[in-house]
Amino acid sequence: MDQPDLDRQSVAPGRHIGQWLLMAAFVVITIIFVMPLVLMIFSAFKPSAEILRVPPTFFPQAPTLDNFRTVLNEAPYGSWYRNSLVVACAVTALSLFTSSVGGYIFAKFEFPLKQPLFVLILITLMIPFPVLLIPNYLIANRLGLLNSLWALVLPGMVSAFGIFLMRQFAAGIPRDLIEAARLDGASEWSIFARIMLPLMRPALAALGVFTFLASWNDYLWPLVAINDLDKSTLPLALTFFNTLHAQRFDLVMAAATMAVVPVLIVFLIFQRHIVKALVLAGMR
Amino acid sequence: MAVSTLLVPAKPRVARRPRPPGHASQMAFVASGLIPILAMFAVFAFAPVGIVLWLSLHKYNQLAPTAPFIGLRNFEFAFYTDPYFINALTVTLKYALVAVPLNLLFALPIAIGLNQVTRLRAVFRSAFFLPTVASAVGVSLIWRYLYEPQAGALNALLAIAGLPQPSWLADPTTALWAILVTAVWQDLGYNILILLAGLQTIPDDFYDAAKVDGAGPWPRFVGITMPLLSRTLLFVSVLTMISYLQQFTYVQVMPREPGDPIHSTETMVLYIYTKAFSNMQLGYASAISVVLMAIILAITLVQFRLLRSRWEY
């Protein structure tokens, strides 16, 4: 499938007034649209007296870092961050590996039961996660995974969507390369590692970004699988912090800012990849 | 080898009988690569489907020693006796049926506008996309603050405009819609992106030809954009519908208590969660999961049918 070029210019230059009106409209809409995020960041810098003022202030009158300090001192914010990073990195690395191996095998090999197995994997794409919440909880319990980060990593190790995406991508890679390597006497695993993996890099980058974000932001499964505060991931910890300080919006917004803003910055840096990944994911 | 490739067109199925050299090592690779993957799927995907179906037919409570088979009694109880299930089903459907059109009502014009903008398109696109990469929990906390009756920004604006200032999340008539706006705000960027990609697959020639024929912007939209975008639109609607049928995070985090006020924001997934993990009724909660699965599968199958039949171009 052709990748649409998202930055293509589709209007001939020359219709200046219309363009400027459209631009102005978009500037206004965009400002309104990002306002909640701006307010979150501004509120995080307001002292507790200012945050409750009616009517509320827009810019912080006396900006302070106290809220961030309190959050970091009062809550194990560092270990929440570490847990989130460990889980998201492990899930991303493992599922990229299994997806590329699985996708390559389904694209380039003939073996018994190939079609039924592939269809079986695709069918799981149609079943939403919340439906499987209870059985997954019971299975994690039986395997002794509950209340450990393993419970968050192991179920994320394989991804039907990832295998599907990588199969589509691997199918477009010429067979000759693989055959040539075989004639040279390369082992099957080294063909995968030395030839296929580098060629699949664009799709891997897209899938990696997608998987990382999904794992980083996941809430429902960690909520069920994790009990201890020191094993929490960020989203879980944020709600805990919120119930602890329901009316301290200065603290809650500081905690939210620390959780959300790094992701936004990473997005802005890698936005080309991410946008491509999500279009790729959406256009399946 | 050389002769057989000359005689037989490159179809692996035909060439299989005299096994090519290296066949054994290829099969070993397939087995070593695929068996662990299939084992993981068996444990965390195939088995759970079986277990949830089994549980839905049993009275299963983790604390009770036995789990008697009760046939369809769980489903019977849900549909005939349990007002909270009917409430959750109604809330979920109501929410999805409003949120999907609302989302597209914003996403489609913005996508069409972005497709026309020649400068700063990437900047606008990123701005609309920012909320999508934030965590739903973070977004819930932000909007909980915006909706705060006294110190919140929304009511401050309404006060300036001299309008009434509802206590959004505490009022059962407004809470669900306030949460819905939050969800649409967060998801909009994704749909804009997909629709924009769809719009850009429409060749410019079509529009140029229509302009030559004297078609104005509206006829061009109805005659070219809509029919050629309908596949993407259908796809986006179904995907959005499926995700709005599974809302959990916002309704769990934003109200004072999950599902408050008076169950007006209690969606099916939240009800499943509460029944399973607060009331420990895993069998009954599984039956509700099966109902949700049936609804979502039905929508998915309808989409497959529609995509296969009419929408070809």
Coordinates of C-alpha atoms in Angstrom, one line a residue:
Chain A
M1 CA 0.0 0.0 0.0
D2 CA 1.2 3.5 -0.8
Q3 CA 1.9 5.6 2.2
P4 CA 0.1 8.9 1.9
D5 CA 2.4 11.8 2.2
L6 CA 0.9 13.7 5.1
D7 CA 2.6 17.0 4.3
R8 CA 1.7 17.1 0.7
Q9 CA 0.6 20.5 -0.5
S10 CA -2.8 20.1 -2.2
V11 CA -3.8 23.6 -2.9
A12 CA -2.3 25.7 -5.6
P13 CA -0.8 28.9 -4.3
G14 CA -2.6 32.1 -5.2
R15 CA -5.7 32.0 -3.2
H16 CA -4.2 34.2 -0.5
I17 CA -7.2 35.6 1.4
G18 CA -8.9 32.2 1.8
Q19 CA -5.6 30.7 3.0
W20 CA -5.0 33.4 5.6
L21 CA -8.6 33.1 6.9
L22 CA -8.2 29.4 7.2
M23 CA -4.8 29.8 8.9
A24 CA -6.3 32.3 11.4
A25 CA -9.2 29.9 12.1
F26 CA -6.7 27.1 12.8
V27 CA -4.5 29.2 15.0
V28 CA -7.6 30.0 17.2
I29 CA -8.9 26.5 17.2
T30 CA -5.5 25.1 18.1
I31 CA -5.0 27.5 21.0
I32 CA -8.4 26.6 22.5
F33 CA -7.6 22.9 21.9
V34 CA -4.2 22.9 23.7
M35 CA -5.5 25.1 26.5
P36 CA -6.2 22.3 29.0
L37 CA -2.6 21.2 28.8
V38 CA -1.3 24.8 29.2
L39 CA -3.5 25.2 32.3
M40 CA -2.2 22.0 33.7
I41 CA 1.4 23.2 33.4
F42 CA 0.6 26.7 34.7
S43 CA -1.3 25.3 37.7
A44 CA 1.6 23.1 38.7
F45 CA 3.6 26.3 39.4
K46 CA 0.9 28.0 41.5
P47 CA 1.1 28.1 45.3
S48 CA -1.7 26.3 47.1
A49 CA -3.5 29.6 48.1
E50 CA -3.5 30.8 44.5
I51 CA -4.9 27.6 43.0
L52 CA -8.1 27.9 45.1
R53 CA -8.7 31.6 44.2
V54 CA -12.1 32.4 42.7
P55 CA -12.0 33.5 39.9
P56 CA -8.9 31.5 39.0
T57 CA -5.7 33.1 37.7
F58 CA -4.4 32.2 34.3
F59 CA -0.6 32.9 34.6
P60 CA 0.9 31.9 38.0
Q61 CA 1.2 35.1 40.0
A62 CA 4.1 33.9 42.1
P63 CA 5.6 30.9 40.3
T64 CA 7.0 28.3 42.6
L65 CA 8.6 24.8 42.4
D66 CA 7.2 23.8 45.8
N67 CA 4.5 21.6 44.3
F68 CA 7.1 19.5 42.4
R69 CA 9.2 19.3 45.6
T70 CA 6.3 18.2 47.7
V71 CA 5.3 15.5 45.2
L72 CA 8.9 14.2 44.9
N73 CA 9.4 14.2 48.7
E74 CA 6.0 12.8 49.7
A75 CA 5.5 10.1 47.1
P76 CA 7.9 7.5 45.7
Y77 CA 7.7 9.3 42.4
G78 CA 11.1 8.0 41.3
S79 CA 10.3 4.4 41.7
W80 CA 6.9 4.9 39.9
Y81 CA 8.8 6.4 37.0
R82 CA 11.3 3.6 37.0
N83 CA 8.5 0.9 37.1
S84 CA 6.8 2.6 34.1
L85 CA 10.1 2.7 32.2
V86 CA 11.1 -0.8 33.0
V87 CA 7.7 -2.2 32.0
A88 CA 7.3 -0.2 28.8
C89 CA 10.8 -0.9 27.6
A90 CA 10.6 -4.6 28.4
V91 CA 7.1 -4.9 26.7
T92 CA 8.4 -3.0 23.7
A93 CA 11.6 -5.0 23.2
L94 CA 10.0 -8.3 23.7
S95 CA 7.0 -7.7 21.6
L96 CA 9.1 -6.2 18.8
F97 CA 11.1 -9.4 18.9
T98 CA 8.2 -11.8 18.8
S99 CA 6.3 -9.7 16.3
S100 CA 9.2 -9.6 13.8
V101 CA 9.9 -13.4 14.2
G102 CA 6.2 -14.2 13.9
G103 CA 5.7 -11.8 11.0
Y104 CA 8.7 -13.1 9.1
I105 CA 7.7 -16.8 9.6
F106 CA 4.1 -16.2 8.4
A107 CA 5.3 -14.1 5.5
K108 CA 8.1 -16.3 4.2
F109 CA 7.7 -19.9 5.2
E110 CA 5.5 -22.8 4.3
F111 CA 4.5 -25.1 7.0
P112 CA 1.6 -27.3 8.2
L113 CA -1.4 -25.4 9.7
K114 CA 0.0 -22.1 8.6
Q115 CA -3.3 -20.5 7.5
P116 CA -5.4 -21.7 10.5
L117 CA -2.8 -20.6 13.0
F118 CA -2.6 -17.1 11.4
V119 CA -6.4 -16.8 11.4
L120 CA -6.5 -17.8 15.0
I121 CA -4.0 -15.1 15.9
L122 CA -6.0 -12.5 13.9
I123 CA -9.2 -13.5 15.6
T124 CA -7.7 -12.4 19.0
L125 CA -7.5 -8.8 17.5
M126 CA -11.3 -8.7 17.5
I127 CA -11.6 -9.4 21.2
P128 CA -11.2 -6.3 23.3
F129 CA -9.0 -6.5 26.4
P130 CA -11.6 -5.6 29.1
V131 CA -13.5 -8.8 28.1
L132 CA -10.5 -10.9 29.0
L133 CA -9.7 -8.9 32.2
I134 CA -11.1 -11.6 34.6
P135 CA -9.5 -14.7 33.0
N136 CA -6.2 -12.8 32.7
Y137 CA -6.4 -12.0 36.4
L138 CA -7.1 -15.6 37.3
I139 CA -4.3 -16.8 35.1
A140 CA -1.8 -14.3 36.5
N141 CA -2.9 -15.3 40.0
R142 CA -2.4 -19.0 39.2
L143 CA 1.1 -18.3 37.7
G144 CA 2.0 -16.3 40.8
L145 CA 2.5 -13.1 38.8
L146 CA 0.1 -10.8 40.6
N147 CA 1.6 -7.7 42.3
S148 CA 4.8 -8.0 40.4
L149 CA 6.0 -6.1 37.3
W150 CA 6.1 -9.5 35.5
A151 CA 2.3 -9.4 35.5
L152 CA 2.5 -6.3 33.3
V153 CA 5.3 -7.6 31.1
L154 CA 4.4 -11.2 30.2
P155 CA 0.9 -10.7 28.7
G156 CA 2.4 -7.9 26.6
M157 CA 5.1 -10.1 25.2
V158 CA 3.2 -11.1 22.1
S159 CA 0.9 -8.9 20.0
A160 CA -1.5 -10.1 17.3
F161 CA -1.4 -6.6 15.8
G162 CA 2.4 -6.6 15.8
I163 CA 2.6 -10.0 14.1
F164 CA 0.1 -8.9 11.5
L165 CA 1.9 -5.6 10.8
M166 CA 5.3 -7.2 10.5
R167 CA 3.9 -10.0 8.3
Q168 CA 2.5 -7.3 5.9
F169 CA 5.9 -5.6 5.9
A170 CA 8.0 -8.8 5.6
A171 CA 5.9 -9.9 2.7
G172 CA 7.2 -7.0 0.6
I173 CA 10.9 -8.0 1.2
P174 CA 12.2 -10.0 -1.8
R175 CA 12.8 -13.7 -1.3
D176 CA 16.0 -13.7 -3.3
L177 CA 17.9 -12.0 -0.4
I178 CA 16.9 -14.9 1.9
E179 CA 17.7 -17.6 -0.7
A180 CA 21.1 -16.0 -1.5
A181 CA 22.0 -16.0 2.2
R182 CA 20.9 -19.7 2.5
L183 CA 23.2 -20.6 -0.5
D184 CA 26.0 -18.9 1.4
G185 CA 25.3 -21.3 4.2
A186 CA 23.9 -18.8 6.7
S187 CA 21.8 -20.3 9.5
E188 CA 18.1 -19.4 9.6
W189 CA 18.4 -17.4 12.8
S190 CA 21.3 -15.4 11.4
I191 CA 19.3 -14.7 8.2
F192 CA 16.6 -13.3 10.5
A193 CA 19.0 -11.3 12.6
R194 CA 21.4 -10.0 9.9
I195 CA 19.1 -9.6 6.8
M196 CA 15.4 -9.4 7.9
L197 CA 15.7 -7.3 11.1
P198 CA 17.6 -4.4 9.4
L199 CA 15.2 -4.4 6.5
M200 CA 12.2 -4.4 8.8
R201 CA 13.5 -1.4 10.7
P202 CA 11.0 1.2 9.5
A203 CA 8.0 -1.0 10.6
L204 CA 9.8 -1.9 13.8
A205 CA 10.2 1.8 14.7
A206 CA 6.6 2.5 14.0
L207 CA 5.4 -0.5 16.0
G208 CA 7.9 0.2 18.8
V209 CA 6.6 3.7 19.3
F210 CA 3.0 2.5 19.3
T211 CA 3.7 -0.3 21.8
F212 CA 5.7 1.9 24.1
L213 CA 2.9 4.5 24.3
A214 CA 0.2 1.9 24.9
S215 CA 2.2 0.3 27.7
W216 CA 3.3 3.6 29.3
N217 CA -0.3 4.8 29.4
D218 CA -2.0 1.5 30.3
Y219 CA -4.3 1.7 33.4
L220 CA -6.9 -1.0 33.6
W221 CA -4.6 -4.0 33.7
P222 CA -2.1 -2.6 36.2
L223 CA -5.0 -1.5 38.4
V224 CA -6.1 -5.1 38.6
A225 CA -2.7 -6.8 38.7
I226 CA -0.7 -4.5 41.1
N227 CA -1.5 -3.8 44.7
D228 CA 1.6 -2.3 46.3
L229 CA 2.4 1.4 45.9
D230 CA 6.1 0.8 45.2
K231 CA 5.2 -1.6 42.3
S232 CA 2.8 0.9 40.7
T233 CA 3.3 2.4 37.3
L234 CA 2.7 6.1 36.7
P235 CA -1.0 6.1 35.8
L236 CA -1.9 4.0 38.8
A237 CA 0.2 6.1 41.1
L238 CA -1.3 9.3 39.8
T239 CA -4.8 8.2 40.8
F240 CA -3.5 7.1 44.2
F241 CA -2.0 10.6 44.6
N242 CA -5.2 12.1 43.4
T243 CA -7.3 10.3 46.1
L244 CA -4.8 11.2 48.7
H245 CA -5.0 14.9 47.8
A246 CA -8.4 15.3 46.1
Q247 CA -8.6 19.0 46.7
R248 CA -4.9 19.9 46.3
F249 CA -5.1 20.7 42.6
D250 CA -1.6 22.3 42.8
L251 CA -0.1 19.0 43.8
V252 CA -2.2 16.9 41.5
M253 CA -1.4 19.1 38.6
A254 CA 2.4 19.0 39.4
A255 CA 2.2 15.2 39.6
A256 CA 0.3 15.1 36.3
T257 CA 2.7 17.5 34.6
M258 CA 5.7 15.4 35.6
A259 CA 3.9 12.3 34.1
V260 CA 2.5 13.9 31.0
V261 CA 5.0 16.5 29.8
P262 CA 8.0 14.1 29.1
V263 CA 5.8 12.0 26.9
L264 CA 4.6 15.2 25.0
I265 CA 8.2 16.2 24.5
V266 CA 9.2 12.8 23.2
F267 CA 6.3 12.9 20.9
L268 CA 7.3 16.3 19.5
I269 CA 10.8 15.1 18.9
F270 CA 9.8 11.9 17.2
Q271 CA 6.5 13.1 15.8
R272 CA 7.2 12.0 12.2
H273 CA 7.7 8.4 13.3
I274 CA 4.8 8.4 15.7
V275 CA 2.4 9.9 13.2
K276 CA 3.5 7.3 10.6
A277 CA 3.1 4.5 13.1
L278 CA -0.4 5.5 14.0
V279 CA -1.5 5.9 10.4
L280 CA 0.0 2.5 9.7
A281 CA -1.8 1.1 12.7
G282 CA -5.0 2.7 11.7
M283 CA -4.9 1.7 8.1
R284 CA -4.6 -2.0 8.7
Chain B
M1 CA 17.0 -27.7 -8.9
A2 CA 17.7 -25.5 -12.0
V3 CA 15.5 -27.7 -14.2
S4 CA 12.6 -27.7 -11.8
T5 CA 12.6 -23.9 -11.4
L6 CA 12.5 -23.7 -15.2
L7 CA 9.6 -26.1 -15.5
V8 CA 7.6 -25.1 -12.5
P9 CA 6.4 -21.5 -12.0
A10 CA 7.6 -20.2 -8.7
K11 CA 5.0 -21.6 -6.5
P12 CA 6.4 -23.1 -3.3
R13 CA 3.3 -25.4 -2.9
V14 CA 4.1 -27.2 -6.2
A15 CA 7.8 -27.3 -5.5
R16 CA 7.3 -29.0 -2.2
R17 CA 7.4 -32.7 -3.1
P18 CA 11.2 -33.0 -3.7
R19 CA 12.1 -31.3 -0.5
P20 CA 14.6 -28.5 -1.1
P21 CA 17.9 -28.7 0.8
G22 CA 17.8 -27.0 4.1
H23 CA 14.1 -27.8 4.6
A24 CA 14.8 -29.4 7.9
S25 CA 16.6 -26.4 9.2
Q26 CA 13.8 -24.1 8.0
M27 CA 11.2 -26.2 9.8
A28 CA 13.4 -26.1 12.9
F29 CA 13.5 -22.3 12.7
V30 CA 9.7 -22.1 12.2
A31 CA 9.2 -24.4 15.2
S32 CA 11.7 -22.6 17.5
G33 CA 10.3 -19.2 16.6
L34 CA 6.6 -20.0 16.5
I35 CA 6.0 -22.4 19.3
P36 CA 6.9 -20.0 22.1
I37 CA 4.8 -17.3 20.5
L38 CA 1.8 -19.7 20.2
A39 CA 2.3 -20.8 23.8
M40 CA 2.1 -17.1 24.9
F41 CA -1.1 -16.7 22.8
A42 CA -2.5 -19.9 24.3
V43 CA -1.9 -18.6 27.9
F44 CA -2.9 -15.0 27.5
A45 CA -5.4 -14.9 24.6
F46 CA -6.9 -18.3 23.6
A47 CA -7.3 -19.7 27.1
P48 CA -8.9 -16.5 28.5
V49 CA -11.6 -16.6 25.9
G50 CA -12.4 -20.1 26.9
I51 CA -12.3 -19.2 30.6
V52 CA -14.5 -16.2 30.3
L53 CA -17.1 -18.3 28.5
W54 CA -16.9 -21.0 31.1
L55 CA -17.1 -18.6 34.0
S56 CA -20.2 -16.9 32.5
L57 CA -22.0 -20.2 32.8
H58 CA -21.0 -20.8 36.5
K59 CA -21.6 -19.2 39.8
Y60 CA -18.0 -18.5 40.5
N61 CA -16.8 -16.6 43.5
Q62 CA -13.1 -16.8 44.4
L63 CA -13.9 -17.1 48.1
A64 CA -16.5 -20.0 47.7
P65 CA -15.2 -23.5 47.6
T66 CA -17.3 -24.7 44.6
A67 CA -18.4 -23.2 41.3
P68 CA -21.7 -24.8 40.4
F69 CA -22.9 -24.8 36.7
I70 CA -25.9 -22.6 36.4
G71 CA -26.5 -22.5 32.6
L72 CA -27.6 -19.1 31.4
R73 CA -28.8 -18.0 34.8
N74 CA -26.2 -15.2 35.0
F75 CA -27.4 -13.7 31.7
E76 CA -31.0 -14.1 32.8
F77 CA -30.3 -12.3 36.1
A78 CA -28.5 -9.5 34.2
F79 CA -31.3 -8.8 31.7
Y80 CA -34.3 -9.5 33.9
T81 CA -33.4 -8.7 37.5
D82 CA -30.3 -6.5 37.8
P83 CA -31.3 -2.8 37.3
Y84 CA -27.6 -1.8 37.5
F85 CA -26.7 -4.0 34.6
I86 CA -29.4 -2.4 32.5
N87 CA -28.2 0.9 33.7
A88 CA -24.6 0.2 32.7
L89 CA -25.7 -1.1 29.3
T90 CA -27.8 2.0 28.7
V91 CA -25.1 4.3 29.8
T92 CA -22.6 2.6 27.6
L93 CA -24.8 2.6 24.5
K94 CA -25.9 6.2 25.1
Y95 CA -22.4 7.3 25.5
A96 CA -21.1 5.6 22.4
L97 CA -24.0 6.7 20.2
V98 CA -23.4 10.3 21.1
A99 CA -19.6 10.3 21.3
V100 CA -19.0 8.8 17.9
P101 CA -21.0 11.3 15.8
L102 CA -19.7 14.2 18.0
N103 CA -16.1 13.0 17.4
L104 CA -16.6 12.9 13.7
L105 CA -18.5 16.2 13.6
F106 CA -15.3 17.8 14.8
A107 CA -12.7 15.5 13.2
L108 CA -14.0 15.7 9.7
P109 CA -14.1 19.5 9.2
I110 CA -10.8 19.8 10.9
A111 CA -9.2 17.2 8.7
I112 CA -10.7 18.8 5.6
G113 CA -9.4 22.2 6.7
L114 CA -6.0 20.8 7.5
N115 CA -5.9 19.3 4.0
Q116 CA -6.4 22.8 2.5
V117 CA -4.0 24.6 4.8
T118 CA -0.7 25.1 3.0
R119 CA 1.5 26.4 5.8
L120 CA 2.1 25.2 9.4
R121 CA 0.1 22.0 8.7
A122 CA 2.5 19.8 10.7
V123 CA 2.3 22.2 13.6
F124 CA -1.5 22.1 13.8
R125 CA -1.6 18.4 13.3
S126 CA 0.8 17.9 16.2
A127 CA -1.2 20.2 18.4
F128 CA -4.3 18.2 17.8
F129 CA -2.4 15.0 18.4
L130 CA -0.8 16.0 21.8
P131 CA -3.7 14.9 24.0
T132 CA -3.7 11.5 22.3
V133 CA -0.2 10.6 23.5
A134 CA -0.9 11.7 27.1
S135 CA -2.2 9.1 29.5
A136 CA -5.9 8.9 30.0
V137 CA -5.4 9.2 33.8
G138 CA -3.4 12.4 33.4
V139 CA -6.1 13.8 31.1
S140 CA -8.8 12.8 33.5
L141 CA -7.1 14.7 36.3
I142 CA -6.7 17.8 34.1
W143 CA -10.4 17.8 33.2
R144 CA -11.5 17.1 36.7
Y145 CA -9.8 20.3 37.7
L146 CA -11.2 22.2 34.7
Y147 CA -14.7 21.1 35.7
E148 CA -14.3 22.0 39.4
P149 CA -17.4 24.1 40.3
Q150 CA -15.6 27.0 42.0
A151 CA -11.9 27.0 41.2
G152 CA -12.2 25.4 37.8
A153 CA -11.5 27.3 34.5
L154 CA -14.7 26.3 32.7
N155 CA -17.0 27.8 35.3
A156 CA -14.8 30.9 35.6
L157 CA -15.4 31.5 31.9
L158 CA -19.1 30.9 32.2
A159 CA -19.2 33.3 35.1
I160 CA -17.6 36.0 33.0
A161 CA -20.2 35.3 30.3
G162 CA -22.9 35.5 32.9
L163 CA -24.1 32.0 32.3
P164 CA -25.2 29.4 34.9
Q165 CA -22.3 27.4 36.3
P166 CA -23.3 23.7 36.8
S167 CA -21.3 21.4 39.1
W168 CA -20.4 19.3 36.1
L169 CA -19.2 16.1 37.5
A170 CA -21.4 16.1 40.6
D171 CA -24.7 16.5 38.7
P172 CA -26.2 13.3 37.3
T173 CA -27.6 15.1 34.3
T174 CA -24.3 16.5 33.2
A175 CA -21.6 14.2 34.5
L176 CA -21.6 11.7 31.6
W177 CA -21.6 14.4 29.0
A178 CA -18.7 16.2 30.7
I179 CA -16.7 13.0 30.7
L180 CA -17.7 12.4 27.0
V181 CA -16.3 15.8 26.1
T182 CA -13.0 14.9 27.8
A183 CA -12.8 11.6 25.8
V184 CA -13.6 13.3 22.5
W185 CA -10.9 16.0 23.2
Q186 CA -8.3 13.3 23.8
D187 CA -9.3 11.1 20.8
L188 CA -9.9 13.7 18.2
G189 CA -6.3 14.0 17.0
Y190 CA -6.1 10.3 16.1
N191 CA -9.2 10.4 13.9
I192 CA -8.1 13.7 12.3
L193 CA -4.9 11.9 11.4
I194 CA -6.6 8.9 9.8
L195 CA -9.1 11.1 8.0
L196 CA -6.3 13.4 6.7
A197 CA -4.4 10.3 5.4
G198 CA -7.7 9.2 3.7
L199 CA -8.2 12.6 2.2
Q200 CA -4.7 12.6 0.8
T201 CA -5.3 9.4 -1.2
I202 CA -7.9 11.2 -3.3
P203 CA -6.1 12.3 -6.5
D204 CA -6.1 16.1 -7.1
D205 CA -7.1 15.4 -10.7
F206 CA -10.6 14.6 -9.5
Y207 CA -11.0 18.1 -8.0
D208 CA -9.4 19.8 -10.9
A209 CA -11.7 18.0 -13.4
A210 CA -14.7 19.0 -11.3
K211 CA -13.5 22.6 -11.2
V212 CA -13.2 22.6 -14.9
D213 CA -16.8 21.4 -15.1
G214 CA -17.8 24.3 -12.9
A215 CA -18.6 22.4 -9.7
G216 CA -18.5 24.6 -6.6
P217 CA -16.9 23.6 -3.2
W218 CA -20.1 21.9 -1.8
P219 CA -20.9 19.8 -4.9
R220 CA -17.2 18.8 -5.0
F221 CA -17.4 17.8 -1.3
V222 CA -20.6 15.8 -1.8
G223 CA -19.7 14.4 -5.2
I224 CA -16.0 13.5 -4.7
T225 CA -14.8 13.8 -1.1
M226 CA -17.7 12.0 0.6
P227 CA -17.9 8.9 -1.7
L228 CA -14.1 8.5 -1.8
L229 CA -13.7 9.0 1.9
S230 CA -16.6 6.7 2.9
R231 CA -14.4 3.7 3.4
T232 CA -12.1 5.6 5.8
L233 CA -15.1 7.2 7.5
L234 CA -16.7 3.8 8.1
F235 CA -13.4 2.4 9.4
V236 CA -12.9 5.4 11.7
S237 CA -16.5 5.2 13.0
V238 CA -16.3 1.5 13.8
L239 CA -12.9 1.9 15.5
T240 CA -14.1 4.8 17.5
M241 CA -17.4 3.1 18.4
I242 CA -15.5 0.0 19.6
S243 CA -13.3 2.1 21.8
Y244 CA -16.2 4.1 23.2
L245 CA -18.0 0.9 24.2
Q246 CA -15.1 0.1 26.4
Q247 CA -14.7 3.3 28.4
F248 CA -13.2 2.8 31.8
T249 CA -10.5 5.2 32.8
Y250 CA -12.4 8.5 32.7
V251 CA -15.5 7.2 34.5
Q252 CA -13.3 5.6 37.1
V253 CA -11.0 8.6 37.8
M254 CA -13.1 11.7 37.1
P255 CA -16.2 11.4 39.4
R256 CA -15.8 11.6 43.2
E257 CA -16.4 7.8 43.3
P258 CA -16.2 5.6 40.2
G259 CA -19.5 5.7 38.3
D260 CA -20.9 8.6 40.4
P261 CA -23.2 10.5 40.7
I262 CA -25.9 7.8 41.3
H263 CA -24.5 5.4 38.7
S264 CA -25.0 7.9 35.9
T265 CA -21.4 7.3 34.6
E266 CA -21.2 3.6 35.3
T267 CA -20.2 2.0 32.0
M268 CA -20.2 -1.7 31.3
V269 CA -16.4 -2.1 31.8
L270 CA -16.6 -0.2 35.1
Y271 CA -19.5 -2.4 36.2
I272 CA -17.5 -5.5 35.2
Y273 CA -14.6 -4.2 37.2
T274 CA -16.7 -3.4 40.2
K275 CA -18.6 -6.7 40.2
A276 CA -15.4 -8.8 39.7
F277 CA -13.0 -7.0 42.0
S278 CA -15.1 -5.3 44.7
N279 CA -18.0 -7.8 44.9
M280 CA -15.9 -10.8 43.9
Q281 CA -18.7 -12.1 41.6
L282 CA -16.3 -13.3 38.9
G283 CA -18.9 -15.5 37.2
Y284 CA -21.5 -12.8 36.9
A285 CA -18.9 -10.3 35.8
S286 CA -17.8 -12.7 33.2
A287 CA -21.3 -13.0 31.8
I288 CA -21.4 -9.2 31.4
S289 CA -18.0 -9.4 29.7
V290 CA -19.5 -11.9 27.3
V291 CA -22.4 -9.6 26.5
L292 CA -19.9 -6.8 25.8
M293 CA -17.8 -9.1 23.6
A294 CA -21.0 -10.1 21.6
I295 CA -21.9 -6.4 21.0
I296 CA -18.4 -5.6 19.8
L297 CA -18.0 -8.7 17.7
A298 CA -21.4 -7.9 16.0
I299 CA -20.2 -4.4 15.2
T300 CA -16.9 -5.7 13.8
L301 CA -18.7 -8.3 11.6
V302 CA -21.1 -5.7 10.2
Q303 CA -18.0 -3.6 9.4
F304 CA -16.4 -6.5 7.5
R305 CA -19.6 -7.0 5.5
L306 CA -20.0 -3.3 4.6
L307 CA -16.3 -3.0 3.6
R308 CA -16.6 -6.0 1.4
S309 CA -19.8 -5.1 -0.4
R310 CA -20.8 -1.6 -1.3
W311 CA -17.9 0.6 -0.6
E312 CA -15.6 -0.4 -3.4
Y313 CA -14.1 2.2 -5.7

